[in-house]
Coordinates of C-alpha atoms and ligand atoms in Angstrom, one line a residue:
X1 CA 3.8 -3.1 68.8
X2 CA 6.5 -4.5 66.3
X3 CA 9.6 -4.6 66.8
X4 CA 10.5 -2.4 64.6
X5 CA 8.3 0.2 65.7
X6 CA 9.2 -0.6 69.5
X7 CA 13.3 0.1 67.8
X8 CA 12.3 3.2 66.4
X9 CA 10.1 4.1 69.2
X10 CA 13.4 4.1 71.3
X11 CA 15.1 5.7 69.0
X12 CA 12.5 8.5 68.9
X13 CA 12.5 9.2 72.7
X14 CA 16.8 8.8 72.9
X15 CA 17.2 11.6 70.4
X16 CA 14.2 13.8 72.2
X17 CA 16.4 13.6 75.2
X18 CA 18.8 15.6 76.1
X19 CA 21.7 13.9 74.3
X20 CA 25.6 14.6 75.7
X21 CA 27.7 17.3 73.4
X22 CA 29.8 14.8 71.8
X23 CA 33.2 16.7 73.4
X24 CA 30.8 15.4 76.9
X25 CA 30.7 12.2 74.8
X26 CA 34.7 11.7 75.2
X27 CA 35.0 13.0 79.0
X28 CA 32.1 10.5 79.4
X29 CA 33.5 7.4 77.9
X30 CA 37.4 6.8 78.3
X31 CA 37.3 4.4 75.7
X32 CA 35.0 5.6 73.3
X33 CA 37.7 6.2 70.5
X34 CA 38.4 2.6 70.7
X35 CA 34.8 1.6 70.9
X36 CA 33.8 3.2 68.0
X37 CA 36.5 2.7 65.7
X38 CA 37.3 -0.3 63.3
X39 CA 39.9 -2.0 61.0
X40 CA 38.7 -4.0 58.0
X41 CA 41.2 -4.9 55.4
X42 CA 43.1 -1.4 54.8
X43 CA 40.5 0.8 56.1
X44 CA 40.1 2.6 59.8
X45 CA 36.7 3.9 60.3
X46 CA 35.9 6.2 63.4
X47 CA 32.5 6.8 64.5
X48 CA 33.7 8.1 67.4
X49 CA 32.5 11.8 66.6
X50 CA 29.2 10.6 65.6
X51 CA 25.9 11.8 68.3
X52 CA 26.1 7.9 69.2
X53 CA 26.1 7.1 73.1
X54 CA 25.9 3.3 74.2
X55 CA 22.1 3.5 74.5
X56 CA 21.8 4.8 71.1
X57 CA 24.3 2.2 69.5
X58 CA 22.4 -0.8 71.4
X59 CA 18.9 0.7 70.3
X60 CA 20.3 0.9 66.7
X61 CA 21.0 -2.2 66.6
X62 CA 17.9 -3.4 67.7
X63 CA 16.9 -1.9 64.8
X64 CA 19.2 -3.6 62.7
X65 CA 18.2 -6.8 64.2
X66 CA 14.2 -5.9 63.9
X67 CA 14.3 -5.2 60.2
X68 CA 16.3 -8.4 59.4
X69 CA 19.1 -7.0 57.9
X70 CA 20.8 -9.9 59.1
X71 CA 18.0 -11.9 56.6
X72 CA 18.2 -9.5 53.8
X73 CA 22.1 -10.5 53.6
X74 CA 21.3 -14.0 52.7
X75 CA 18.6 -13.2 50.2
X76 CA 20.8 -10.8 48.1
X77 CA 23.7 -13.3 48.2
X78 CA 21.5 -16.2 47.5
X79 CA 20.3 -14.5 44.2
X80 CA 16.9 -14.2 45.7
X81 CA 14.5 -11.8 43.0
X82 CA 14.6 -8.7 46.0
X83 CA 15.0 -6.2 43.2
X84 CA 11.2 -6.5 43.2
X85 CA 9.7 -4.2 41.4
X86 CA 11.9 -5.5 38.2
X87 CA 11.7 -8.6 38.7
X88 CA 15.6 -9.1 39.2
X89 CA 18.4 -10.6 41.7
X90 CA 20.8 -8.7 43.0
X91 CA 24.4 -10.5 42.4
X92 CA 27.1 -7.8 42.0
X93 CA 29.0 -9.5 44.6
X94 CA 29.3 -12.5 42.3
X95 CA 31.5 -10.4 39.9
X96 CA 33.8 -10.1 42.5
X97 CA 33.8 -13.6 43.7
X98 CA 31.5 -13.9 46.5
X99 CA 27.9 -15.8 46.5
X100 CA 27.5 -19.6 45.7
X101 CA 25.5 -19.6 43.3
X102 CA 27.4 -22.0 40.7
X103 CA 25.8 -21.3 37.1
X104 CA 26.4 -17.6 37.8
X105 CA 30.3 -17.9 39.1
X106 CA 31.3 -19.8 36.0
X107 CA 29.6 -17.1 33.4
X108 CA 31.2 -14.6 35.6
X109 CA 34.6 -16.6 35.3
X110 CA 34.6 -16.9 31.7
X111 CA 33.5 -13.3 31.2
X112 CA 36.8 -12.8 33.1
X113 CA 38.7 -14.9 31.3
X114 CA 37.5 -13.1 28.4
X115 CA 38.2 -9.4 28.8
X116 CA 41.4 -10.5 30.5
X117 CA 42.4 -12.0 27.3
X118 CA 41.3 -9.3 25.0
X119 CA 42.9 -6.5 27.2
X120 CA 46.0 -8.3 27.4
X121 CA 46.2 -8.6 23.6
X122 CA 45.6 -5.2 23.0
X123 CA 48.3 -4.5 25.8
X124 CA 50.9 -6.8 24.2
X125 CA 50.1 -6.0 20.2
X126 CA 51.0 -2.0 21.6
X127 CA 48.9 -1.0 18.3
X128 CA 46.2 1.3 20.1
X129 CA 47.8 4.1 21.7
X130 CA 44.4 5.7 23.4
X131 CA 40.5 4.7 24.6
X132 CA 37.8 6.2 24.6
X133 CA 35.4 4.9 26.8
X134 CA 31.7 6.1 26.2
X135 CA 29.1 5.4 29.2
X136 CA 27.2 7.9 31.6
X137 CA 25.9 7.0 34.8
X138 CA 26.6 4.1 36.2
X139 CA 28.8 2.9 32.3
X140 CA 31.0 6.0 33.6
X141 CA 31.6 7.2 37.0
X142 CA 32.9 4.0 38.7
X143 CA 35.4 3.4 36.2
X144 CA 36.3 7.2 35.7
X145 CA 37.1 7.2 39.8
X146 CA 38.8 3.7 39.7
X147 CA 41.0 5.4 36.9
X148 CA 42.6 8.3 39.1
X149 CA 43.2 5.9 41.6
X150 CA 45.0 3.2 40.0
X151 CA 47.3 5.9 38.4
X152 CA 48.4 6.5 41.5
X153 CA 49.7 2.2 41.6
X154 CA 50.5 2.2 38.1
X155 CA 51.1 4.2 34.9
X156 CA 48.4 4.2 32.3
X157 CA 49.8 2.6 29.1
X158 CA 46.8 3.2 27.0
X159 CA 45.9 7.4 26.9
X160 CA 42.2 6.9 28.9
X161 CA 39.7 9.5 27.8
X162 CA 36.0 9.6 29.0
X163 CA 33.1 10.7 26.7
X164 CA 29.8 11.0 29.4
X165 CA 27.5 14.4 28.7
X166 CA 25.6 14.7 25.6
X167 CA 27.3 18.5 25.2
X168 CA 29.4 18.1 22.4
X169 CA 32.6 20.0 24.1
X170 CA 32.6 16.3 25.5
X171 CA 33.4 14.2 22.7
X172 CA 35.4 17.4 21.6
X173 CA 37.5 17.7 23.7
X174 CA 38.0 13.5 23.8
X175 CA 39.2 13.3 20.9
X176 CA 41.9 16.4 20.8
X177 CA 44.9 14.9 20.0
X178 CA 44.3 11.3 19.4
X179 CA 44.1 9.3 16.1
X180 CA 41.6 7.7 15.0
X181 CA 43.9 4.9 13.7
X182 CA 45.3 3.7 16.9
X183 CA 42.3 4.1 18.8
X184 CA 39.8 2.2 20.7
X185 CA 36.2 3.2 21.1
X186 CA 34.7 1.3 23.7
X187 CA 31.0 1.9 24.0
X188 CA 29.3 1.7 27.6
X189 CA 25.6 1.0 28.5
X190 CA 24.1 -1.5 30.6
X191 CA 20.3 -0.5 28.2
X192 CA 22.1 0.3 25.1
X193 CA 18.7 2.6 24.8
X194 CA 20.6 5.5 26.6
X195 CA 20.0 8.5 24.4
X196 CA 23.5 10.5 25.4
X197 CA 25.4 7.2 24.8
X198 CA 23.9 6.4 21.7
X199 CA 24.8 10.0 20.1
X200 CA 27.9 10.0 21.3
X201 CA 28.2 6.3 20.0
X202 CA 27.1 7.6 16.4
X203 CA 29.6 10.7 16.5
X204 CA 32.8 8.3 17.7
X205 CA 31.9 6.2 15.2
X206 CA 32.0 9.0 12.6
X207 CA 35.2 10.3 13.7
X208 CA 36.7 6.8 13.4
X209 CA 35.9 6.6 9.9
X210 CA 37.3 3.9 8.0
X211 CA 38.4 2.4 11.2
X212 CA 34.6 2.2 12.3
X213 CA 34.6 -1.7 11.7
X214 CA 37.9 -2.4 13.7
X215 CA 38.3 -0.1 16.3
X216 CA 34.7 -0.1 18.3
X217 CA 33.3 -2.7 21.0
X218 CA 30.8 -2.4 23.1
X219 CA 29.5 -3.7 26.1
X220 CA 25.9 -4.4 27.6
X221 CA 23.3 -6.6 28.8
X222 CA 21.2 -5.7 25.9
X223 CA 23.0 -7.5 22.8
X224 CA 20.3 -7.1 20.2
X225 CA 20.7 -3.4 21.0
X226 CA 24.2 -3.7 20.5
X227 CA 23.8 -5.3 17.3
X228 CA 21.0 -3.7 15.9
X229 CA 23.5 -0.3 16.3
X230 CA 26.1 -1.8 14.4
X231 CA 29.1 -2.7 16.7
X232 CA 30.7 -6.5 15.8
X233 CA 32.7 -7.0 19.2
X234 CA 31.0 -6.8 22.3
X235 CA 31.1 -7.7 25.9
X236 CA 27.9 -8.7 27.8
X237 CA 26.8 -8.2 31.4
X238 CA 23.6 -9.2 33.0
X239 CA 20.6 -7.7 34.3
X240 CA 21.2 -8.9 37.4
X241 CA 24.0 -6.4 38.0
X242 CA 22.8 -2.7 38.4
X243 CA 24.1 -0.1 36.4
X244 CA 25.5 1.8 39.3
X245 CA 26.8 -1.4 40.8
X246 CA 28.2 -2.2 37.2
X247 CA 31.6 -1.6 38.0
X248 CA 32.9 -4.7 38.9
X249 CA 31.8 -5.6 35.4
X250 CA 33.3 -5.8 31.6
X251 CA 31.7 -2.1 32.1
X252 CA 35.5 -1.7 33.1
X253 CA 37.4 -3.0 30.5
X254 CA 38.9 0.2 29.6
X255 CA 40.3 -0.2 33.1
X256 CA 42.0 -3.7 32.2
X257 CA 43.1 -1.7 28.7
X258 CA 45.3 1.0 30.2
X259 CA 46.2 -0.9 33.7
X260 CA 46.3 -4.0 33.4
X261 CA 44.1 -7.0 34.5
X262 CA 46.1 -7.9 37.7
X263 CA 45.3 -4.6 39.0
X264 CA 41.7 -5.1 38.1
X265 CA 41.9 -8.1 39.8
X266 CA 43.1 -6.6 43.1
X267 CA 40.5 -4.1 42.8
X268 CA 37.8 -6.9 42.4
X269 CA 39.6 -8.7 45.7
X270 CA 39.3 -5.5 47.5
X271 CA 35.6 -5.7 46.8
X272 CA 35.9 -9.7 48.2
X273 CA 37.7 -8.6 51.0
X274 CA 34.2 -6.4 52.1
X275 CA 31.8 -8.7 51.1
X276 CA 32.9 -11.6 53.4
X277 CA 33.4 -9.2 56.0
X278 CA 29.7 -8.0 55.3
X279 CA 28.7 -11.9 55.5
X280 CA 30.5 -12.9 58.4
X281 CA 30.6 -10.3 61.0
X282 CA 28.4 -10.1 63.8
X283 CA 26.0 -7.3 63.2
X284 CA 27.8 -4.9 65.9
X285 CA 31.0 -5.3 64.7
X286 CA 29.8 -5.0 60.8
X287 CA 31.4 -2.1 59.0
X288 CA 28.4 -1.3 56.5
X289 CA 25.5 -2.2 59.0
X290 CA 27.1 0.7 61.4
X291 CA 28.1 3.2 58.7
X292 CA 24.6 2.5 57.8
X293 CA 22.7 3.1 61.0
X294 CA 24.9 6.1 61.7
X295 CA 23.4 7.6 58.7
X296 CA 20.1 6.7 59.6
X297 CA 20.7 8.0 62.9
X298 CA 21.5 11.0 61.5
X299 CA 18.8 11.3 58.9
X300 CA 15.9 10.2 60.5
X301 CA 16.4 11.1 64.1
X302 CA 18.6 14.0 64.7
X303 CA 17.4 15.2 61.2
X304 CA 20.3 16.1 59.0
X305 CA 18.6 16.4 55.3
X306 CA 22.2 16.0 54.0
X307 CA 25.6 14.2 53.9
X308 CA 28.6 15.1 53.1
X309 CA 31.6 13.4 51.7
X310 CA 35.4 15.0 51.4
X311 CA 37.9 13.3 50.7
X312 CA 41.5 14.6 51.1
X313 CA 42.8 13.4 48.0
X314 CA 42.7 14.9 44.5
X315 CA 42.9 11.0 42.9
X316 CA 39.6 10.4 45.4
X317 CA 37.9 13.8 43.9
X318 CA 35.2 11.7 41.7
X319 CA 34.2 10.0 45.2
X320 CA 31.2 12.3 45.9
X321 CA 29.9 12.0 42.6
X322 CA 30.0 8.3 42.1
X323 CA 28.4 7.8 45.7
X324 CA 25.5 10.7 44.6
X325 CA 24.6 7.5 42.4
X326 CA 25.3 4.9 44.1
X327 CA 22.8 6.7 47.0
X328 CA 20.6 8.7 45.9
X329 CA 19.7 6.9 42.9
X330 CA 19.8 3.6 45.1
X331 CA 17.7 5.4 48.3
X332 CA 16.0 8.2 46.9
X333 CA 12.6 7.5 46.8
X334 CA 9.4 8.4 48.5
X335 CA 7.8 4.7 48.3
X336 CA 8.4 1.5 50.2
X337 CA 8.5 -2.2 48.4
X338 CA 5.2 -2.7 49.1
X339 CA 3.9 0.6 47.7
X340 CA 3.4 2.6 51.1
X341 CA 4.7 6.0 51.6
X342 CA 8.3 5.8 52.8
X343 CA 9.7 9.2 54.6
X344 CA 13.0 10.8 54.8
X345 CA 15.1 8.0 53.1
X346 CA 18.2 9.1 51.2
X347 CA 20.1 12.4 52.4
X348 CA 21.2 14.4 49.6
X349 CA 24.9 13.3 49.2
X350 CA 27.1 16.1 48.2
X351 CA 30.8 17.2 48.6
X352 CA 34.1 17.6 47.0
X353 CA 38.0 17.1 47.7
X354 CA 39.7 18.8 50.4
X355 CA 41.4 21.0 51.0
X356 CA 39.7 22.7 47.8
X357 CA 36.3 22.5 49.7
X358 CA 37.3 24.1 52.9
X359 CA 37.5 27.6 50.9
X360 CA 34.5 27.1 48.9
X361 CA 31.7 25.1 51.2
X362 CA 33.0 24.8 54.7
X363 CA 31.7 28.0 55.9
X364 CA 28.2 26.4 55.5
X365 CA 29.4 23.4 57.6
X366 CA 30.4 25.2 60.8
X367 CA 28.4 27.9 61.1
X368 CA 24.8 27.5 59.2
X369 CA 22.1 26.4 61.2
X370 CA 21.5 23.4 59.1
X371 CA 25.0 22.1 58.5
X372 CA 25.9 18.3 57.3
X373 CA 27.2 15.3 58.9
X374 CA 30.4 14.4 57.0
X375 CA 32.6 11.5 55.7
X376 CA 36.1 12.8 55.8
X377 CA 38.0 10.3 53.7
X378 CA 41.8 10.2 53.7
X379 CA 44.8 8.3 52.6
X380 CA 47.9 7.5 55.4
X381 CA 50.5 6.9 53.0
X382 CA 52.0 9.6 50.5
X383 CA 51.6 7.8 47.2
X384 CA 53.0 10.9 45.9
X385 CA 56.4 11.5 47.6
X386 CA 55.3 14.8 48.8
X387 CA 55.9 14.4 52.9
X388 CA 55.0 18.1 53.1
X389 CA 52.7 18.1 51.3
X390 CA 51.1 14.8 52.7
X391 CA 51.5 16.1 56.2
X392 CA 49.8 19.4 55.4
X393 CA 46.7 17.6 53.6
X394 CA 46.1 15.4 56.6
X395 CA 46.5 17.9 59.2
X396 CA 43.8 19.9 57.1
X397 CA 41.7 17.0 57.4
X398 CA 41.8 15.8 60.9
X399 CA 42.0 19.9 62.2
X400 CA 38.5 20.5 60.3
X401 CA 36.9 17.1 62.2
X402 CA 37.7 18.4 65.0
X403 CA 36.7 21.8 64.7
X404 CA 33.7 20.6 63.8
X405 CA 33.0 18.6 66.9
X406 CA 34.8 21.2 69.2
X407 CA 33.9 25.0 68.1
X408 CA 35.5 27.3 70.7
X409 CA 33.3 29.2 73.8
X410 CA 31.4 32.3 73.2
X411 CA 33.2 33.8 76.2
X412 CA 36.5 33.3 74.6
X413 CA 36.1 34.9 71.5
X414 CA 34.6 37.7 73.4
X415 CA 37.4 38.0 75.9
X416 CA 39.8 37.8 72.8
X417 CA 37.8 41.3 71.3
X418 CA 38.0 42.7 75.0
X419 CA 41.6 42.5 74.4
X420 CA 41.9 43.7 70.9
X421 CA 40.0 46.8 72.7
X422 CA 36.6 46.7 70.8
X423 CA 33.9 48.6 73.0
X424 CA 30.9 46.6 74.7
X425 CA 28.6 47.2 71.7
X426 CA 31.0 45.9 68.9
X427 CA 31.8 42.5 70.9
X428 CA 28.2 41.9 71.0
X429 CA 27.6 42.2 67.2
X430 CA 31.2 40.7 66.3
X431 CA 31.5 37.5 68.6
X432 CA 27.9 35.6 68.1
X433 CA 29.8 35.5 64.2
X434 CA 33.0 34.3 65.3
X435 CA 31.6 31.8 67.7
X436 CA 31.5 28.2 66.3
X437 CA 29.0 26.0 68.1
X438 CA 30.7 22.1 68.0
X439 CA 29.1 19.0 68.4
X440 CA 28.7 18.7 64.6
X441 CA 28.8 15.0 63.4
X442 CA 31.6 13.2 60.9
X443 CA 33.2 9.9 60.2
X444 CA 36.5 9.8 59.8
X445 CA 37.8 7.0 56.7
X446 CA 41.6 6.7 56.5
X447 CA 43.0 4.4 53.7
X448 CA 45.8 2.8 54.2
X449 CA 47.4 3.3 51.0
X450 CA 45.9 4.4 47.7
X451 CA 45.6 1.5 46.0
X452 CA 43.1 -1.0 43.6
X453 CA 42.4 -3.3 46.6
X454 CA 41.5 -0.8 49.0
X455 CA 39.5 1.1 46.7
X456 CA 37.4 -1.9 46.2
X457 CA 37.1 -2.0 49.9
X458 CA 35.7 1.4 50.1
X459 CA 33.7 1.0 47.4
X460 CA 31.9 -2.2 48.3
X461 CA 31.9 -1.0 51.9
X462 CA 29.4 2.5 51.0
X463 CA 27.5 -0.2 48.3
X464 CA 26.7 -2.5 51.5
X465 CA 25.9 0.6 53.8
X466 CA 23.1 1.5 51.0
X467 CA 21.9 -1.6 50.8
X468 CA 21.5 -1.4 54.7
X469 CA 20.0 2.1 54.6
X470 CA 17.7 0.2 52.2
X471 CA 16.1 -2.4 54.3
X472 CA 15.7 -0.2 57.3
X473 CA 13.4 2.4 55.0
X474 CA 11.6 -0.8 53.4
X475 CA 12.7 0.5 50.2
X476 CA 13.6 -1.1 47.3
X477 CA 17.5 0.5 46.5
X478 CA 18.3 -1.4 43.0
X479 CA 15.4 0.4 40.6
X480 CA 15.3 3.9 40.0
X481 CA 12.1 4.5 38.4
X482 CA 12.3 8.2 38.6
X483 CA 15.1 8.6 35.9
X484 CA 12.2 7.5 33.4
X485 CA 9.8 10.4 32.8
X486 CA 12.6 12.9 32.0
X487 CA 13.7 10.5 29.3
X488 CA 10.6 9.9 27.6
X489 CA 9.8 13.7 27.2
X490 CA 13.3 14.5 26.5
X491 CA 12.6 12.0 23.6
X492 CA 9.7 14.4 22.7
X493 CA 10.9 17.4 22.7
X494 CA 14.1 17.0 20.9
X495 CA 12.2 16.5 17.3
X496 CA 10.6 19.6 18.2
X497 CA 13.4 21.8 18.7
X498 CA 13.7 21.8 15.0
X499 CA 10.2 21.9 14.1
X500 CA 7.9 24.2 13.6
X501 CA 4.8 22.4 15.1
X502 CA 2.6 23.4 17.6
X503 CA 3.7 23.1 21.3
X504 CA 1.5 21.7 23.4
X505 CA 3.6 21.5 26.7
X506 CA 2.9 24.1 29.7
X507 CA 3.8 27.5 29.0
X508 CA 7.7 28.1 30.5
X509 CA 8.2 24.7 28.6
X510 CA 6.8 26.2 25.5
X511 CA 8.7 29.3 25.6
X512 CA 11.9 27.9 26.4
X513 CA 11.5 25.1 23.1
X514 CA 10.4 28.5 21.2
X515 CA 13.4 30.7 22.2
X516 CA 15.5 27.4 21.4
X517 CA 13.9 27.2 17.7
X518 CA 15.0 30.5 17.5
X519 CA 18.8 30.4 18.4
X520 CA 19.2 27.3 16.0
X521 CA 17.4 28.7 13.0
X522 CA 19.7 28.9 9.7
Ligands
F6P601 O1 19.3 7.3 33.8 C1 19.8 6.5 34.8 C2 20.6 5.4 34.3 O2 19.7 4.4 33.9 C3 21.5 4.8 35.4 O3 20.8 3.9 36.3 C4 22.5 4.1 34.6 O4 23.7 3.9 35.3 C5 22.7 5.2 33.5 O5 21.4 5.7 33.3 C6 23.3 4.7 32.2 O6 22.5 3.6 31.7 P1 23.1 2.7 30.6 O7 24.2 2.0 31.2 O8 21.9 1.7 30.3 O9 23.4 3.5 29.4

């Protein structure tokens, strides 16, 4: 048997056992706080509430070791083609600074240079007075996120506003209040084919009007695209960095616009500051490689079909969304590199800020029979000079980790209804529902501060654990072939929502393009 097999083999039988309550977990191991927790640049990460004894952590590791993660590593850094099914390397961490590979530091460095000089100008001429940043996807979410959390460092000077859905209360709403005259359009798309981007391009452009020719860049790996729509100034990228790894990229020179390159550039250090610890540190003491076997732990052997993330922080309230990419796009697929059947690979990644969350969703995550593993996510300093405030949003968030992993005793609640006097009968209908069951699974993240470096720690930290995830399910995490068909019939139908040809799709399609025709009909 392989050694992978023989890895997952173990795994198998250790999670068919009878595994401790993780509240046994604690009486069990004295230490196991200390065990299971790390510091890495300005982040804490506890695992300690994770279903992970010291045979399962050794036996995940063995994993880790089986699948050549360790291998893996090198290959991406060294620029090796392991985007295979496009043909491409994988070198985000070059934007940041990390890799060796020479060629590619120096077009990295003069991109730099670049948008670090044309921000600056822009900055120090103090004509424009907004952006507006057009991308979706990967040309949006990573800079919208980094954008709430450097305000919390630094004012904006530049008004940032975001164009992303095709809907046009998007661009509507963008451009409320702003003048055309003083401000910049920045166009966003790694393809410079995306359909969304494109229109939204077009419509900017018309609302700029005879500022069209001054006030638009873009930026893209595809520069006959960018030309052949008619924009003068543009940034380029490369198809070695993936669009939802783009971040680290011109894509954010909106970013260096309204706050500055030097806070860009911590941001990028941040995202340096992971990578070398990703390089250097021996797999069991490797941040990524154990958020990254936790998860598969939890996926693929206790059998949570979801993840969630919370962060207690309003600024961090993009978090879940950019990380549905950055996962589920990366890890959501049902094939393996070589074109074999790969099972249970990405959870569904979901969640939202706390404390909003614990009145909408949390029900589900005490109480259903399913439930979710979570990433609570929180910030030790008050960035906002609200102690109370601070205090209160913390308590919330360790209080609900620990409920989680606690619940209360069945005879408890009972004993409580015996003394509020409810007869025999009631208690028994009343206390199975106010009886948590514990030993639910999170991670607890705490940030230092809020701040550009330690965002690019986080960041880079969940890129690397995908990556991870990735080799252990012999996927392939930097294509996403399943965001094609959509596209191409979205490209069909849309000439025939104002047509009058015959459909041809299945029925429900049909009738739904027919009752369309209908509502837009003169
Ligand atoms: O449709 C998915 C996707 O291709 C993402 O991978 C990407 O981040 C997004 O669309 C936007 O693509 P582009 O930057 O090429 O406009």
């Amino acid at each position: 048997m392989s050694k992978t097999n023989l890895a997952w083999k173990s795994l198998k039988t250790l999670a068919q056992s009878e595994l401790p309550n993780l509240t046994d977990m604690f009486e069990n191991e004295a230490d196991r706080e200390q065990n299971l927790s790390y510091k890495v640049g300005g982040l804490y990460v506890d695992f300690s509430k994770q279903k992970i004894t010291k045979e399962v952590n050794t036996a995940l590791m063995a994993l880790a070791k089986a699948v050549d993660v360790e291998g893996w590593r090198t290959r991406m850094f060294a620029g090796e083609k392991i985007n295979v099914s496009e043909g491409r390397a994988v070198l985000h961490p070059t934007l940041r600074g990390s890799g060796d590979n020479a060629k590619i530091k120096k077009q990295v460095q003069d991109m730099r240079a670049k948008t670090r000089e044309f921000a600056e100008k822009i900055r120090h001429d103090r004509h424009f007075k907004a952006v507006l940043h057009i991308g979706i996807g990967g040309s949006d979410l990573g800079t919208n996120l980094c954008s709430q959390v450097f305000a919390a460092q630094t004012h904006a000077d530049l008004d940032l506003r975001f164009v992303v859905n095709v809907d046009g209360a998007s661009i509507n709403e963008a451009v409320k209040g702003i003048d055309p005259k003083t401000t910049l359009v920045i166009i966003v798309s790694k393809s410079f084919t995306t359909q969304e981007t494109r229109m939204n391009g077009e419509a900017a452009r018309a609302w700029l009007g005879e500022y069209a020719s001054t006030n638009m860049v873009a930026i893209s790996a595809n520069n006959a695209g960018v030309k052949e729509f008619g924009v003068a100034h543009g940034f380029e990228f490369w198809d070695w960095v993936g669009g939802r790894f783009s971040l680290w990229s011109a894509v954010s020179l909106s970013l260096q616009i309204c706050y500055g390159s030097d806070i860009f550039d911590e941001f990028l250090s941040g995202a340096f500051d992971m990578d070398q610890h990703f390089t250097n540190a021996p797999l069991n003491e490797n941040l990524p490689v154990m958020m990254a076997l936790t998860s598969v732990w939890n996926r693929n052997f206790i059998g949570y079909h979801s993840q969630a993330v919370i962060p207690y922080s309003t600024r961090l309230g993009k978090l879940p969304a950019y990380l549905q990419q950055l996962e589920m796009e990366s890890n959501g697929k049902g094939v393996q590199r070589d074109g074999q059947t790969a099972k249970d690979t990405s959870p569904v990644i979901w969640g939202d800020e706390g404390t909003n969350s614990q009145h909408a969703f949390f029900q589900y995550l005490h109480q259903s029979n399913t439930g979710a593993p979570v990433d609570f996510i929180a910030v030790l300093e008050d960035a906002e000079n609200r102690p109370a405030h601070h205090k209160a949003l913390l308590a919330n968030c360790f209080a609900q980790s620990e409920a989680l992993m606690v619940g209360n005793k069945l005879a408890s609640v009972e004993k409580d209804l015996r003394a509020q006097g409810l007869s025999e009968s009631d208690i028994r209908k009343l206390a199975p529902q106010k009886f948590f069951s514990g030993n639910r699974p999170s991670t607890t993240i705490l940030l230092n501060r809020l701040d550009a470096r330690i965002l690019g720690q986080l960041i880079a930290l969940y890129e690397h654990k995908v990556f991870v995830q990735s080799i252990i399910w012999k996927i392939n995490a930097f294509d996403q072939w399943g965001v094609e068909l959509g596209k191409v019939l979205a490209g069909a139908i849309l000439p025939e929502l104002s047509g009058n040809a015959a459909l041809n799709h299945d029925s429900s399609t049909n009738a739904l393009i027919a009752l369309a025709r209908e509502s837009t009909k003169p």
